[in-house]
Coordinates of C-alpha atoms and ligand atoms in Angstrom, one line a residue:
X257 CA 0.0 0.0 0.0
X258 CA 1.3 3.4 -0.9
X259 CA 0.6 6.4 1.2
X260 CA 1.3 9.6 -0.6
X261 CA 2.6 12.0 1.9
X262 CA 1.8 15.5 0.6
X263 CA 4.4 17.7 2.3
X264 CA 6.4 20.7 1.2
X265 CA 9.2 18.6 -0.2
X266 CA 6.8 16.5 -2.4
X267 CA 5.3 19.7 -3.7
X268 CA 8.7 21.2 -4.4
X269 CA 9.9 18.1 -6.1
X270 CA 6.8 18.0 -8.3
X271 CA 7.3 21.7 -9.1
X272 CA 10.9 21.0 -10.1
X273 CA 9.8 18.1 -12.2
X274 CA 7.3 20.3 -14.1
X275 CA 10.1 22.8 -14.5
X276 CA 12.2 20.0 -16.0
X277 CA 9.5 19.3 -18.5
X278 CA 9.3 23.0 -19.4
X279 CA 13.0 23.2 -19.8
X280 CA 13.0 20.1 -21.9
X281 CA 10.3 21.6 -24.1
X282 CA 12.2 24.9 -24.4
X283 CA 15.4 23.1 -25.3
X284 CA 13.6 21.0 -27.9
X285 CA 12.1 24.2 -29.6
X286 CA 15.4 26.1 -29.3
X287 CA 17.5 23.3 -30.8
X288 CA 14.7 22.8 -33.4
X289 CA 15.0 26.5 -34.4
X290 CA 18.8 26.3 -34.6
X291 CA 18.6 23.2 -36.8
X292 CA 15.9 24.9 -38.9
X293 CA 18.1 27.9 -39.4
X294 CA 20.7 25.5 -40.9
X295 CA 18.2 23.4 -42.9
X296 CA 15.3 25.6 -43.8
X297 CA 13.6 28.3 -41.6
X298 CA 10.2 27.1 -42.8
X299 CA 10.9 23.7 -41.2
X300 CA 11.0 25.0 -37.6
X301 CA 8.9 22.9 -35.2
X302 CA 6.4 25.7 -34.3
X303 CA 6.1 26.8 -37.9
X304 CA 5.3 23.3 -39.3
X305 CA 2.9 22.5 -36.5
X306 CA 1.3 25.9 -36.9
X307 CA 1.1 25.4 -40.7
X308 CA -0.5 22.0 -40.3
X309 CA -3.0 23.5 -37.7
X310 CA -3.9 26.3 -40.2
X311 CA -4.6 23.9 -42.9
X312 CA -6.8 21.8 -40.7
X313 CA -8.7 24.7 -39.2
X314 CA -12.3 24.5 -40.2
X315 CA -13.5 27.4 -42.3
X316 CA -15.8 28.9 -39.5
X317 CA -12.9 28.9 -37.0
X318 CA -10.5 30.5 -39.5
X319 CA -13.2 33.1 -40.2
X320 CA -13.6 33.7 -36.5
X321 CA -9.9 34.0 -36.0
X322 CA -9.5 36.6 -38.8
X323 CA -12.5 38.5 -37.5
X324 CA -11.4 38.4 -33.9
X325 CA -7.6 38.8 -34.2
X326 CA -7.3 40.3 -37.6
X327 CA -3.8 40.2 -38.9
X328 CA -2.5 39.1 -35.5
X329 CA -4.2 35.8 -36.1
X330 CA -0.9 34.0 -36.8
X331 CA 0.7 35.4 -33.6
X332 CA -2.3 34.2 -31.6
X333 CA -1.9 30.8 -33.2
X334 CA 1.8 30.6 -32.4
X335 CA 1.3 31.7 -28.8
X336 CA -1.5 29.1 -28.5
X337 CA 0.8 26.4 -29.8
X338 CA 3.6 27.5 -27.4
X339 CA 1.1 27.5 -24.5
X340 CA -0.1 24.0 -25.4
X341 CA 3.4 22.7 -25.7
X342 CA 4.2 24.3 -22.3
X343 CA 1.4 22.6 -20.5
X344 CA 2.1 19.2 -22.1
X345 CA 5.8 19.5 -21.3
X346 CA 5.1 20.3 -17.6
X347 CA 2.8 17.4 -17.3
X348 CA 5.4 15.2 -19.0
X349 CA 7.9 16.4 -16.4
X350 CA 5.8 15.4 -13.5
X351 CA 5.0 12.0 -15.2
X352 CA 8.8 11.5 -15.7
X353 CA 9.3 11.7 -12.0
X354 CA 7.8 8.2 -11.7
X355 CA 8.5 6.9 -15.2
X356 CA 11.7 8.5 -16.2
X357 CA 12.3 6.6 -19.5
X358 CA 8.8 6.7 -20.6
X359 CA 8.7 10.5 -19.9
X360 CA 11.8 11.1 -22.0
X361 CA 10.3 8.9 -24.8
X362 CA 7.2 11.1 -24.6
X363 CA 9.3 14.0 -25.7
X364 CA 10.6 12.0 -28.6
X365 CA 7.0 11.1 -29.5
X366 CA 6.3 14.9 -29.8
X367 CA 9.3 15.1 -32.1
X368 CA 7.8 12.5 -34.3
X369 CA 4.6 14.5 -34.5
X370 CA 6.6 17.6 -35.5
X371 CA 8.6 15.6 -38.0
X372 CA 5.4 14.2 -39.5
X373 CA 4.0 17.8 -39.8
X374 CA 7.2 18.9 -41.4
X375 CA 7.3 16.2 -44.0
X376 CA 3.6 16.6 -45.0
X377 CA 3.8 20.4 -45.5
X378 CA 3.0 21.2 -49.1
X379 CA 6.3 23.0 -49.4
X380 CA 8.4 20.3 -47.7
X381 CA 11.8 20.3 -49.3
X382 CA 12.8 16.7 -48.4
X383 CA 13.7 14.4 -45.6
X384 CA 15.9 17.2 -44.1
X385 CA 12.7 19.0 -43.0
X386 CA 12.2 16.3 -40.3
X387 CA 15.6 17.2 -38.7
X388 CA 14.6 20.3 -36.7
X389 CA 11.8 18.5 -34.9
X390 CA 13.7 15.2 -34.5
X391 CA 17.0 16.7 -33.2
X392 CA 15.1 19.1 -31.0
X393 CA 13.2 16.3 -29.5
X394 CA 16.4 14.3 -28.9
X395 CA 17.9 17.2 -27.0
X396 CA 14.6 17.7 -25.1
X397 CA 14.4 14.1 -24.1
X398 CA 18.0 14.1 -22.9
X399 CA 17.3 17.2 -20.8
X400 CA 14.3 15.7 -19.2
X401 CA 16.0 12.4 -18.5
X402 CA 19.0 14.1 -16.9
X403 CA 17.1 16.7 -14.9
X404 CA 14.6 14.2 -13.5
X405 CA 17.6 12.0 -12.6
X406 CA 18.6 14.6 -10.1
X407 CA 15.2 14.6 -8.6
X408 CA 15.3 10.8 -8.2
X409 CA 19.1 10.6 -7.7
X410 CA 19.3 9.0 -4.3
X411 CA 16.3 6.8 -3.9
X412 CA 15.1 6.0 -0.5
X413 CA 16.0 2.7 0.8
X414 CA 13.7 0.1 -0.7
X415 CA 10.4 0.5 0.9
X416 CA 9.5 -2.7 2.5
X417 CA 5.8 -3.0 1.9
X418 CA 3.7 -6.0 1.5
X419 CA 3.1 -5.4 -2.1
X420 CA 6.4 -6.8 -3.1
X421 CA 9.2 -5.4 -5.3
X422 CA 9.1 -3.0 -8.2
X423 CA 7.0 -0.4 -6.6
X424 CA 8.4 3.0 -7.3
X425 CA 9.9 4.7 -4.3
X426 CA 7.3 7.2 -3.0
X427 CA 9.8 9.8 -1.9
X428 CA 13.5 9.6 -2.4
X429 CA 15.1 10.9 0.7
X430 CA 18.3 12.5 -0.6
X431 CA 17.5 13.8 -4.0
X432 CA 20.0 16.2 -5.4
X433 CA 18.6 19.7 -5.3
X434 CA 22.0 21.3 -5.9
X435 CA 22.8 19.0 -8.9
X436 CA 19.3 19.8 -10.3
X437 CA 19.8 23.6 -10.0
X438 CA 23.2 23.5 -11.7
X439 CA 21.9 21.2 -14.4
X440 CA 18.8 23.3 -15.0
X441 CA 20.8 26.5 -15.1
X442 CA 23.3 25.1 -17.6
X443 CA 20.5 23.8 -19.7
X444 CA 18.6 27.1 -19.7
X445 CA 21.7 29.0 -20.7
X446 CA 22.7 26.5 -23.4
X447 CA 19.1 26.3 -24.9
X448 CA 18.8 30.1 -24.9
X449 CA 22.1 30.3 -26.7
X450 CA 21.0 27.7 -29.3
X451 CA 17.7 29.6 -29.9
X452 CA 19.5 32.9 -30.1
X453 CA 22.0 31.5 -32.5
X454 CA 19.2 30.1 -34.7
X455 CA 17.5 33.5 -34.8
X456 CA 20.7 35.2 -35.7
X457 CA 21.4 32.8 -38.6
X458 CA 17.8 33.0 -39.9
X459 CA 18.1 36.8 -39.6
X460 CA 21.3 36.8 -41.5
X461 CA 19.9 34.8 -44.4
X462 CA 17.0 37.2 -44.3
X463 CA 19.4 40.1 -44.8
X464 CA 20.8 38.2 -47.9
X465 CA 17.3 38.0 -49.3
X466 CA 16.7 41.7 -48.6
X467 CA 19.9 42.6 -50.5
X468 CA 18.9 40.5 -53.5
X469 CA 15.5 42.1 -53.5
X470 CA 17.1 45.5 -53.4
X471 CA 19.3 44.5 -56.4
X472 CA 16.2 44.0 -58.6
X473 CA 15.8 47.0 -60.9
X474 CA 12.4 47.5 -62.3
X475 CA 12.4 48.7 -65.9
X476 CA 10.1 51.5 -67.1
X477 CA 6.7 50.2 -68.2
X478 CA 6.1 49.9 -72.0
X479 CA 2.5 50.8 -71.1
X480 CA 2.4 53.1 -68.1
X481 CA -0.7 53.5 -65.9
X482 CA -2.9 56.4 -66.8
X483 CA -2.3 59.4 -64.6
X484 CA -4.6 59.4 -61.6
X485 CA -6.9 62.3 -62.3
X486 CA -6.5 64.9 -59.6
X487 CA -10.2 64.9 -59.1
X488 CA -10.1 61.2 -58.4
X489 CA -8.3 61.9 -55.1
X490 CA -10.1 63.5 -52.2
X491 CA -8.2 64.8 -49.3
X492 CA -10.4 64.3 -46.3
X493 CA -9.0 63.4 -42.9
X494 CA -9.8 59.8 -42.0
X495 CA -10.5 58.8 -45.7
X496 CA -8.4 55.9 -47.1
X497 CA -5.7 57.2 -49.4
X498 CA -6.5 56.5 -53.0
X499 CA -3.2 54.5 -53.4
X500 CA -2.5 52.4 -50.3
X501 CA 1.2 52.7 -49.3
X502 CA 2.9 49.3 -49.2
X503 CA 3.5 49.4 -45.5
X504 CA -0.3 49.9 -44.9
X505 CA -1.4 47.3 -47.4
X506 CA -3.5 44.5 -45.8
X507 CA -1.9 41.1 -45.7
X508 CA -3.8 37.8 -45.8
X509 CA -2.0 34.5 -46.3
X510 CA -1.3 31.2 -44.5
X511 CA 2.5 31.7 -44.3
X512 CA 3.8 31.6 -40.7
X513 CA 7.2 32.4 -42.1
X514 CA 7.1 34.7 -45.1
X515 CA 8.9 33.1 -48.0
X516 CA 12.1 34.9 -49.0
X517 CA 12.6 33.7 -52.5
X518 CA 16.0 33.9 -54.1
X519 CA 15.4 35.9 -57.4
X520 CA 18.3 34.3 -59.1
X521 CA 17.1 30.7 -58.8
X522 CA 13.4 31.5 -59.0
X523 CA 11.5 30.0 -62.0
X524 CA 7.9 30.2 -63.2
X525 CA 6.6 27.2 -65.1
X526 CA 3.6 27.2 -67.3
X527 CA 2.1 23.9 -68.3
X528 CA -1.0 21.7 -68.4
X529 CA -4.1 21.1 -70.5
X530 CA -4.0 22.8 -73.9
X531 CA -0.5 24.2 -73.3
X532 CA 1.2 23.4 -76.7
X533 CA 4.4 25.2 -75.7
X534 CA 5.2 24.6 -72.0
X535 CA 7.7 27.1 -70.8
X536 CA 9.8 28.1 -67.8
X537 CA 10.7 31.7 -67.2
X538 CA 13.4 33.3 -65.1
X539 CA 12.8 36.6 -63.4
X540 CA 15.2 38.3 -65.8
X541 CA 13.2 37.0 -68.8
X542 CA 10.0 38.5 -67.3
X543 CA 11.8 41.8 -66.5
X544 CA 13.0 42.0 -70.1
X545 CA 9.5 41.7 -71.5
X546 CA 7.3 44.8 -72.2
X547 CA 5.7 45.5 -68.9
X548 CA 2.4 47.2 -68.2
X549 CA 1.6 49.3 -65.2
X550 CA -2.0 49.5 -63.8
X551 CA -3.8 50.8 -60.7
X552 CA -5.8 47.9 -59.3
X553 CA -7.8 47.5 -56.1
X554 CA -7.4 44.1 -54.4
X555 CA -10.0 42.7 -52.0
X556 CA -10.1 39.7 -49.7
X557 CA -13.1 37.5 -49.6
X558 CA -12.7 37.4 -45.8
X559 CA -13.4 41.1 -45.7
X560 CA -16.6 41.8 -43.6
X561 CA -18.9 44.6 -44.6
X562 CA -17.0 47.7 -43.6
X563 CA -13.8 45.7 -43.1
X564 CA -10.2 46.5 -43.7
X565 CA -9.0 43.8 -46.1
X566 CA -9.0 46.0 -49.3
X567 CA -6.3 48.1 -50.7
X568 CA -5.3 49.8 -54.0
X569 CA -1.8 49.8 -55.5
X570 CA 0.0 50.6 -58.7
X571 CA 1.2 47.2 -60.1
X572 CA 3.9 46.7 -62.7
X573 CA 4.0 43.4 -64.5
X574 CA 3.6 41.1 -67.4
X575 CA 0.2 40.7 -69.0
X576 CA -0.7 37.2 -68.1
X577 CA -2.8 36.7 -71.3
X578 CA 0.3 37.3 -73.4
X579 CA 2.2 34.5 -71.7
X580 CA -0.7 32.2 -71.9
X581 CA -1.1 33.0 -75.6
X582 CA 2.5 32.2 -76.2
X583 CA 2.1 28.9 -74.5
X584 CA -0.7 28.1 -76.9
X585 CA -3.5 28.5 -74.3
X586 CA -7.0 29.5 -75.6
X587 CA -9.9 30.5 -73.4
X588 CA -12.9 28.1 -73.4
X589 CA -14.9 30.5 -75.5
X590 CA -12.4 30.0 -78.3
X591 CA -12.2 26.3 -77.9
X592 CA -9.6 26.0 -75.2
X593 CA -9.6 22.8 -73.2
X594 CA -8.8 24.2 -69.8
X595 CA -11.3 26.4 -67.9
X596 CA -9.2 26.7 -64.7
X597 CA -5.8 28.2 -64.2
X598 CA -4.2 26.9 -61.0
X599 CA -1.4 29.1 -59.6
X600 CA 0.9 27.4 -57.1
X601 CA 3.3 29.3 -54.8
X602 CA 6.6 28.3 -53.3
X603 CA 4.8 27.7 -50.0
X604 CA 2.5 25.2 -51.6
X605 CA -0.6 27.4 -51.8
X606 CA -2.9 26.8 -54.7
X607 CA -5.4 29.3 -56.1
X608 CA -7.7 28.7 -59.1
X609 CA -9.0 31.4 -61.5
X610 CA -11.3 31.1 -64.6
X611 CA -9.1 31.0 -67.7
X612 CA -11.9 32.9 -69.4
X613 CA -11.5 35.8 -67.0
X614 CA -7.8 36.2 -67.2
X615 CA -7.9 36.1 -71.0
X616 CA -10.9 38.3 -71.6
X617 CA -8.9 41.5 -72.1
X618 CA -8.8 42.7 -68.5
X619 CA -5.4 43.6 -67.1
X620 CA -4.6 40.3 -65.4
X621 CA -1.0 40.6 -64.3
X622 CA 2.0 38.7 -63.2
X623 CA 3.1 41.6 -61.0
X624 CA 6.8 42.3 -60.3
X625 CA 6.4 45.7 -58.8
X626 CA 4.1 47.4 -56.3
X627 CA 3.9 51.2 -56.0
X628 CA 7.3 51.7 -57.6
X629 CA 9.3 49.1 -55.9
X630 CA 9.9 45.3 -56.3
X631 CA 7.1 43.4 -54.5
X632 CA 7.6 43.5 -50.8
X633 CA 8.3 40.0 -49.3
X634 CA 4.9 40.1 -47.6
X635 CA 3.2 40.7 -50.8
X636 CA 4.7 38.0 -52.9
X637 CA 8.3 38.9 -54.0
X638 CA 9.4 38.2 -56.7
X639 CA 6.2 37.6 -58.6
X640 CA 2.5 37.4 -57.8
X641 CA -0.7 37.4 -59.8
X642 CA -3.3 40.2 -59.7
X643 CA -6.6 39.9 -61.6
X644 CA -8.9 42.8 -61.5
X645 CA -12.4 41.9 -60.4
X646 CA -11.6 38.6 -58.6
X647 CA -11.2 38.1 -54.9
X648 CA -7.6 37.4 -53.8
X649 CA -8.1 33.8 -52.9
X650 CA -9.1 33.0 -56.5
X651 CA -6.5 35.0 -58.3
X652 CA -3.8 36.8 -56.4
X653 CA -1.2 34.1 -55.8
X654 CA 1.8 35.5 -54.0
X655 CA 5.3 33.9 -54.4
X656 CA 4.0 32.2 -57.5
X657 CA 6.2 29.5 -59.1
X658 CA 3.9 27.4 -61.2
X659 CA 0.8 27.9 -63.5
X660 CA -1.1 24.8 -64.5
X661 CA -3.9 24.8 -66.9
X662 CA -6.6 22.4 -65.9
X663 CA -10.4 22.2 -65.4
X664 CA -12.7 23.1 -62.5
X665 CA -13.9 19.5 -62.7
X666 CA -10.4 18.0 -62.4
X667 CA -9.0 20.0 -59.5
X668 CA -10.0 21.9 -56.4
X669 CA -7.4 24.4 -55.1
X670 CA -6.7 25.0 -51.4
X671 CA -9.6 27.3 -50.4
X672 CA -12.1 25.4 -52.5
X673 CA -11.2 22.2 -50.6
X674 CA -12.1 24.3 -47.5
X675 CA -15.6 25.1 -48.5
X676 CA -15.0 28.5 -50.3
X677 CA -16.6 29.0 -53.7
X678 CA -14.9 27.8 -56.9
X679 CA -15.6 31.2 -58.6
X680 CA -15.7 34.5 -56.7
X681 CA -16.1 37.8 -58.6
X682 CA -15.8 40.7 -56.2
X683 CA -19.1 42.0 -54.8
X684 CA -20.0 45.7 -54.9
X685 CA -19.3 47.3 -51.6
X686 CA -19.2 50.8 -50.1
X687 CA -17.5 51.6 -46.8
X688 CA -17.8 54.6 -44.5
X689 CA -14.2 55.5 -43.4
X690 CA -15.1 58.7 -41.5
X691 CA -16.7 59.3 -39.0
X692 CA -15.7 56.1 -37.2
X693 CA -18.3 53.9 -35.6
X694 CA -19.6 55.5 -32.3
X695 CA -17.7 58.7 -33.0
X696 CA -18.9 61.9 -31.3
X697 CA -19.3 64.3 -34.2
X698 CA -19.4 68.1 -33.9
X699 CA -22.6 69.8 -34.8
X700 CA -23.3 71.6 -38.0
X701 CA -22.2 70.0 -41.3
X702 CA -20.0 66.9 -40.9
X703 CA -18.2 65.4 -43.9
X704 CA -19.0 61.7 -44.2
X705 CA -16.5 60.0 -46.6
X706 CA -15.4 56.6 -47.7
X707 CA -14.6 54.3 -50.6
X708 CA -16.7 52.1 -52.9
X709 CA -15.5 49.3 -55.1
X710 CA -16.8 46.9 -57.7
X711 CA -13.6 46.0 -59.6
X712 CA -13.8 45.7 -63.3
X713 CA -17.4 47.0 -63.3
X714 CA -16.7 50.4 -61.8
X715 CA -18.8 52.5 -59.5
X716 CA -21.5 54.7 -60.9
X717 CA -23.2 56.1 -57.8
X718 CA -23.0 56.2 -54.0
X719 CA -25.9 57.1 -51.8
X720 CA -26.0 57.8 -48.1
X721 CA -29.0 57.5 -45.8
X722 CA -29.4 59.1 -42.3
X723 CA -31.5 56.9 -40.1
X724 CA -34.6 55.8 -42.0
X725 CA -34.5 58.9 -44.2
X726 CA -34.3 59.0 -48.0
X727 CA -31.3 58.0 -49.9
X728 CA -29.2 61.0 -50.8
X729 CA -26.5 61.2 -53.5
X730 CA -23.0 61.3 -52.3
X731 CA -20.4 63.4 -54.2
X732 CA -18.2 61.1 -56.2
X733 CA -14.6 61.6 -56.9
X734 CA -13.7 61.0 -60.5
X735 CA -13.4 57.3 -61.4
X736 CA -9.7 56.5 -62.1
X737 CA -10.4 53.2 -63.7
X738 CA -13.2 50.6 -63.3
X739 CA -10.6 48.4 -61.6
X740 CA -10.0 50.8 -58.7
X741 CA -12.1 51.9 -55.9
X742 CA -13.8 55.2 -55.9
X743 CA -13.8 57.8 -53.1
X744 CA -16.9 59.6 -52.2
X745 CA -18.0 62.2 -49.6
X746 CA -21.3 63.5 -48.3
X747 CA -21.9 66.7 -46.4
X748 CA -24.2 65.7 -43.5
X749 CA -26.3 68.4 -41.9
X750 CA -26.4 67.0 -38.4
X751 CA -29.1 67.3 -35.8
X752 CA -28.2 66.6 -32.2
X753 CA -28.4 63.0 -31.0
X754 CA -27.5 59.5 -32.2
X755 CA -27.8 58.6 -35.8
X756 CA -27.2 55.7 -38.1
X757 CA -25.4 56.5 -41.3
X758 CA -25.8 53.9 -44.1
X759 CA -24.1 53.8 -47.5
X760 CA -24.7 51.8 -50.6
X761 CA -23.2 51.9 -54.1
X762 CA -24.3 51.2 -57.6
X763 CA -21.8 49.5 -59.9
X764 CA -21.0 50.4 -63.5
X765 CA -23.6 48.0 -64.8
X766 CA -26.4 49.8 -62.9
X767 CA -26.8 47.1 -60.2
X768 CA -27.5 48.5 -56.8
X769 CA -25.5 46.9 -54.0
X770 CA -27.7 44.3 -52.3
X771 CA -29.0 44.9 -48.8
X772 CA -29.0 41.2 -48.3
X773 CA -26.6 40.3 -45.5
X774 CA -24.3 37.4 -46.3
X775 CA -21.4 36.0 -44.4
X776 CA -17.9 36.0 -45.9
X777 CA -18.1 32.2 -46.5
X778 CA -18.5 31.0 -49.3
X779 CA -18.1 33.8 -51.8
X780 CA -17.8 37.2 -50.0
X781 CA -19.8 39.3 -47.5
X782 CA -22.7 41.5 -48.7
X783 CA -25.0 44.0 -47.1
X784 CA -24.8 47.7 -46.4
X785 CA -22.3 49.3 -44.2
X786 CA -23.6 51.6 -41.4
X787 CA -22.0 53.4 -38.5
X788 CA -23.7 54.9 -35.5
X789 CA -22.6 58.4 -34.7
X790 CA -23.6 60.9 -32.1
X791 CA -23.8 64.5 -33.1
X792 CA -23.7 67.3 -30.6
Ligands
MTE867 N1 1.0 32.1 -51.6 C1 -0.2 32.6 -51.2 N2 -0.8 33.6 -51.9 C2 -1.9 34.2 -51.5 C3 -2.5 33.8 -50.3 C4 -1.9 32.8 -49.5 O1 -2.4 32.4 -48.4 N3 -0.7 32.3 -50.0 N4 -3.7 34.4 -49.9 C5 -4.5 35.0 -51.0 C6 -5.5 35.9 -50.4 S1 -6.8 35.2 -49.6 C7 -5.5 37.3 -50.6 S2 -6.8 38.2 -50.2 C8 -4.4 37.9 -51.2 C9 -3.9 39.0 -50.3 O2 -2.8 39.6 -50.8 P1 -1.9 40.6 -49.9 O3 -1.5 39.9 -48.7 O4 -0.8 41.1 -50.7 O5 -2.9 41.8 -49.6 O6 -3.3 37.0 -51.5 C10 -3.7 35.8 -52.0 N5 -2.5 35.1 -52.3
MO868 MO1 -8.3 36.7 -49.3

């Protein structure tokens, strides 16, 4: 019979065992990051487990995460993974107090999980990707085994109980606190050093990538963008800039580590159904072609009514239809065999666009430049797709490396496998940028202003309604192109009290924006944007 005596020393020993587990976990991750820095930064244990988690997240949860955490969703995920690993590691530590070998083997088991995640990532580069998780786990297991050894160092004299031999000692009398503290201290310092070294090495390779991006010179466009008419740009405090600066441009993707592609070894392959002349291009070959420059507004399907995932930039790139034409591709309306273009990125993302749309004369681009500089890493360096009128998830592949012509019947890309629509033209939307929701507005006349977009159809009209009053025409800035958003303003003659301001747009075809509320899944949110404002 075992009587567990709960006394201070038992509690202390348990606490130190939990700490051993935490240190083992920390060591595993730190060594994992160091090995990843040498193998491939994308193969780090937290990155691969996080990536696997993102891919397995159900659509509703992903939507919730984007809604709740916005662009911090990835940080929240990584903190969640770290917290989970921490809890499991501490439990494993306590468990190892009794079952030292099994506890250490448990750490190895986590390593196997990490290695499996690494090898099944769509961008896995080979067996080497398993190394960070495996070597990290070996280091972690060794730490746990050693540290727990101090806590069980001097077992109590065999306890003579009636149950016979083999029963674990319930409380070693002379365990080695001093040894433990030294061992734990050395481990903590060594693991921190390994992690810091890993970070430094990854940072250094990042600097190399930054330098090679800076070395890319963008040629002047053969077909420059039309000047933005001065009357297309309103200067109203709180209103979105007509051209979104790169640093403020929204970012939506599944990459926990932003790919830093080497422009010298980058290739783009075009192949598949109906491709009579498959080809592979280097970046230099693309840069030497006649480039077009266009202002195009990009929107994410995950953007809520009134949401922030929309931005407008001046893109410089190769007309996609030209490349496809050279490859022998014909759109379905001219007898082409492929109706879906699947773009694949270096991080294994797949996005599918209708071949008809990218070849119908619109300015579908393989973009190389964004607002006068090479694409930022976050936005797809060295090359990405941009197709006016289609949501990003069905067109705007960043870090693109492969274009395959296929059919919608034959292949479902990433987001379609996750319940989003196969085809997703951008829905007409108008947004009130100022005043902000729940603002206290001054009395008198207040300028209400915002943007409206219906890419490739254009915006014909914007109307504002105060409470349940009549719809009133907003003043429209000039339309730059049908592929860009349009700014608008409305002089609101306030009356004191709380008011609901609502906006709606009419697209270039005369369709009034629907009032019907729809969620973002499966093909984009709809409904009118309103803000509640109190006037004094
Ligand atoms: N490789 C890759 N490309 C991608 C994505 C992604 O997750 N991975 N997300 C797409 C989505 S959903 C959108 S809305 C746009 C966003 O582009 P941005 O981050 O430059 O604004 O990129 C698209 N291209
Ligand atoms: Mo998106």
